[in-house]
Amino acid sequence: MAEKDAASLAEAERLAAIGGLELSELGAMFDRVARLARAYSKLEADVVLVGAERTWRASAGGGGGEWGHDVPVGVSLAATAISSDEVFWVEDASADPRFAAHPHVTGPQGLRFFAGAPIRLAGGERIGVVCVVDARPRAYDPDLAAYLADLAAIVANE
């Protein structure tokens, strides 16, 4: 029971941290970070925030795709990515039982690859991810993972 209470408290603190952000003032920074991720990786990129029930794009877009729009937390790759401080890497979502039925995997987007670095605030709250996606599977790339982690740290510091 104490473990469940601690998890509920941590989630409440995480949601309060998101609620305390001036998102309208941070939009330009989110856009810049997404552009940097896109330029480095040559993939679609976004800054995605994770709310209580849904995830949403904090950046203006990922380069023209329809990847991150308003996804329920229960099926969100970004929501899964914030469960750890490490970069979350899904080489082929269609082969991963956790995501094989995800609407972006089965739908017209044909998402296969996802990598997301959690944005962790000074208080430890993970509020979202800096992520890249592709319609082709991609093997783990430690340089890209480190780059995404650096960008997530920049977002957290801002």
CSV table of C-alpha atoms in Angstrom, one decimal:
chain,number,residue,atom,x,y,z
A,1,MET,CA,0.0,0.0,0.0
A,2,ALA,CA,2.8,2.4,0.8
A,3,GLU,CA,4.4,1.8,-2.6
A,4,LYS,CA,1.1,2.7,-4.3
A,5,ASP,CA,0.8,5.9,-2.2
A,6,ALA,CA,4.4,6.8,-3.1
A,7,ALA,CA,3.6,6.3,-6.8
A,8,SER,CA,0.4,8.4,-6.5
A,9,LEU,CA,2.3,11.2,-4.8
A,10,ALA,CA,5.1,11.1,-7.4
A,11,GLU,CA,2.5,11.3,-10.2
A,12,ALA,CA,0.7,14.2,-8.5
A,13,GLU,CA,4.1,16.0,-8.2
A,14,ARG,CA,4.9,15.3,-11.8
A,15,LEU,CA,1.5,16.7,-13.0
A,16,ALA,CA,1.8,19.7,-10.7
A,17,ALA,CA,5.3,20.4,-12.3
A,18,ILE,CA,3.7,20.4,-15.7
A,19,GLY,CA,0.9,22.5,-14.6
A,20,GLY,CA,3.3,25.0,-13.2
A,21,LEU,CA,5.1,25.6,-16.5
A,22,GLU,CA,4.4,28.6,-18.7
A,23,LEU,CA,4.0,26.5,-21.8
A,24,SER,CA,3.2,29.5,-24.0
A,25,GLU,CA,6.5,31.0,-23.1
A,26,LEU,CA,8.4,27.8,-23.6
A,27,GLY,CA,7.0,27.0,-27.1
A,28,ALA,CA,9.8,28.7,-29.0
A,29,MET,CA,12.4,26.7,-27.0
A,30,PHE,CA,10.5,23.4,-27.6
A,31,ASP,CA,10.5,24.2,-31.3
A,32,ARG,CA,14.2,24.9,-31.4
A,33,VAL,CA,15.0,21.7,-29.6
A,34,ALA,CA,12.8,19.7,-32.0
A,35,ARG,CA,14.6,21.4,-34.9
A,36,LEU,CA,18.0,20.5,-33.5
A,37,ALA,CA,17.0,16.8,-33.0
A,38,ARG,CA,15.6,16.7,-36.5
A,39,ALA,CA,18.7,18.3,-38.0
A,40,TYR,CA,21.1,15.9,-36.2
A,41,SER,CA,19.1,12.7,-36.7
A,42,LYS,CA,17.5,13.5,-40.1
A,43,LEU,CA,14.3,12.0,-38.6
A,44,GLU,CA,11.0,13.5,-37.5
A,45,ALA,CA,11.4,14.9,-34.0
A,46,ASP,CA,9.3,16.4,-31.3
A,47,VAL,CA,9.1,17.5,-27.7
A,48,VAL,CA,6.2,15.6,-26.2
A,49,LEU,CA,4.7,16.3,-22.8
A,50,VAL,CA,2.9,13.6,-20.8
A,51,GLY,CA,-0.2,14.6,-19.0
A,52,ALA,CA,-2.5,12.6,-16.7
A,53,GLU,CA,-4.5,11.0,-19.5
A,54,ARG,CA,-2.9,12.2,-22.8
A,55,THR,CA,0.3,13.1,-24.4
A,56,TRP,CA,0.7,16.1,-26.6
A,57,ARG,CA,3.3,17.9,-28.8
A,58,ALA,CA,4.9,20.8,-27.1
A,59,SER,CA,6.9,21.7,-30.2
A,60,ALA,CA,5.2,23.0,-33.3
A,61,GLY,CA,5.7,19.8,-35.2
A,62,GLY,CA,8.0,17.0,-36.1
A,63,GLY,CA,8.8,17.9,-39.7
A,64,GLY,CA,5.4,17.4,-41.2
A,65,GLY,CA,4.4,14.0,-39.8
A,66,GLU,CA,1.4,13.1,-37.7
A,67,TRP,CA,3.2,11.1,-35.0
A,68,GLY,CA,2.6,12.7,-31.7
A,69,HIS,CA,-0.8,14.2,-31.7
A,70,ASP,CA,-2.9,13.8,-28.6
A,71,VAL,CA,-2.3,10.1,-27.8
A,72,PRO,CA,-3.9,8.4,-24.7
A,73,VAL,CA,-1.2,7.7,-22.0
A,74,GLY,CA,-2.1,4.0,-22.0
A,75,VAL,CA,-0.7,3.5,-25.5
A,76,SER,CA,1.8,6.3,-25.6
A,77,LEU,CA,5.5,5.5,-26.3
A,78,ALA,CA,6.4,8.8,-24.7
A,79,ALA,CA,4.5,7.9,-21.5
A,80,THR,CA,6.5,4.6,-21.4
A,81,ALA,CA,9.7,6.6,-22.0
A,82,ILE,CA,9.3,8.7,-18.9
A,83,SER,CA,9.3,5.7,-16.6
A,84,SER,CA,13.1,5.7,-16.6
A,85,ASP,CA,16.0,8.2,-16.6
A,86,GLU,CA,17.5,6.4,-19.6
A,87,VAL,CA,16.8,7.0,-23.3
A,88,PHE,CA,14.0,4.7,-24.3
A,89,TRP,CA,14.7,3.0,-27.6
A,90,VAL,CA,12.3,0.9,-29.6
A,91,GLU,CA,14.1,-0.5,-32.6
A,92,ASP,CA,10.9,-1.9,-34.3
A,93,ALA,CA,7.6,-1.1,-32.6
A,94,SER,CA,5.7,-3.6,-34.8
A,95,ALA,CA,7.8,-6.4,-33.3
A,96,ASP,CA,7.4,-5.1,-29.7
A,97,PRO,CA,4.3,-6.6,-28.0
A,98,ARG,CA,3.9,-3.5,-25.9
A,99,PHE,CA,3.4,-1.3,-29.0
A,100,ALA,CA,2.4,-3.6,-31.9
A,101,ALA,CA,-1.2,-2.5,-31.6
A,102,HIS,CA,-0.4,1.2,-31.2
A,103,PRO,CA,-2.5,3.3,-33.5
A,104,HIS,CA,0.6,4.9,-35.1
A,105,VAL,CA,2.2,1.5,-35.7
A,106,THR,CA,-0.9,-0.1,-37.3
A,107,GLY,CA,-2.2,3.1,-38.9
A,108,PRO,CA,-1.0,5.0,-42.0
A,109,GLN,CA,2.0,6.4,-40.2
A,110,GLY,CA,3.5,2.9,-40.0
A,111,LEU,CA,5.7,3.9,-37.1
A,112,ARG,CA,8.5,1.5,-36.5
A,113,PHE,CA,11.3,3.3,-34.6
A,114,PHE,CA,11.0,5.5,-31.5
A,115,ALA,CA,13.7,6.9,-29.3
A,116,GLY,CA,12.9,9.3,-26.5
A,117,ALA,CA,15.0,10.9,-23.8
A,118,PRO,CA,13.0,11.8,-20.7
A,119,ILE,CA,12.9,15.5,-19.7
A,120,ARG,CA,13.7,15.4,-16.0
A,121,LEU,CA,13.2,18.6,-13.9
A,122,ALA,CA,15.4,19.6,-11.0
A,123,GLY,CA,12.9,18.0,-8.5
A,124,GLY,CA,13.2,14.7,-10.4
A,125,GLU,CA,9.8,14.9,-12.1
A,126,ARG,CA,9.8,13.5,-15.6
A,127,ILE,CA,7.4,15.6,-17.6
A,128,GLY,CA,7.9,14.4,-21.2
A,129,VAL,CA,10.5,13.4,-23.8
A,130,VAL,CA,12.6,14.7,-26.7
A,131,CYS,CA,12.0,12.1,-29.3
A,132,VAL,CA,12.7,11.0,-32.8
A,133,VAL,CA,10.6,8.6,-34.9
A,134,ASP,CA,10.8,6.8,-38.3
A,135,ALA,CA,8.8,4.5,-40.4
A,136,ARG,CA,11.8,2.2,-40.6
A,137,PRO,CA,13.4,0.2,-37.8
A,138,ARG,CA,16.7,1.5,-36.4
A,139,ALA,CA,19.3,-0.2,-34.4
A,140,TYR,CA,20.5,1.4,-31.2
A,141,ASP,CA,22.9,4.4,-31.9
A,142,PRO,CA,24.7,5.5,-28.7
A,143,ASP,CA,25.6,8.9,-30.3
A,144,LEU,CA,21.9,9.6,-31.1
A,145,ALA,CA,20.9,8.5,-27.7
A,146,ALA,CA,23.5,10.8,-26.0
A,147,TYR,CA,22.4,13.7,-28.2
A,148,LEU,CA,18.7,13.2,-27.3
A,149,ALA,CA,19.7,13.0,-23.6
A,150,ASP,CA,21.6,16.3,-23.9
A,151,LEU,CA,18.7,18.0,-25.6
A,152,ALA,CA,16.3,16.7,-22.9
A,153,ALA,CA,18.7,18.2,-20.2
A,154,ILE,CA,18.6,21.5,-22.1
A,155,VAL,CA,14.8,21.5,-22.0
A,156,ALA,CA,14.8,20.7,-18.3
A,157,ASN,CA,17.3,23.5,-17.6
A,158,GLU,CA,15.2,26.0,-19.5
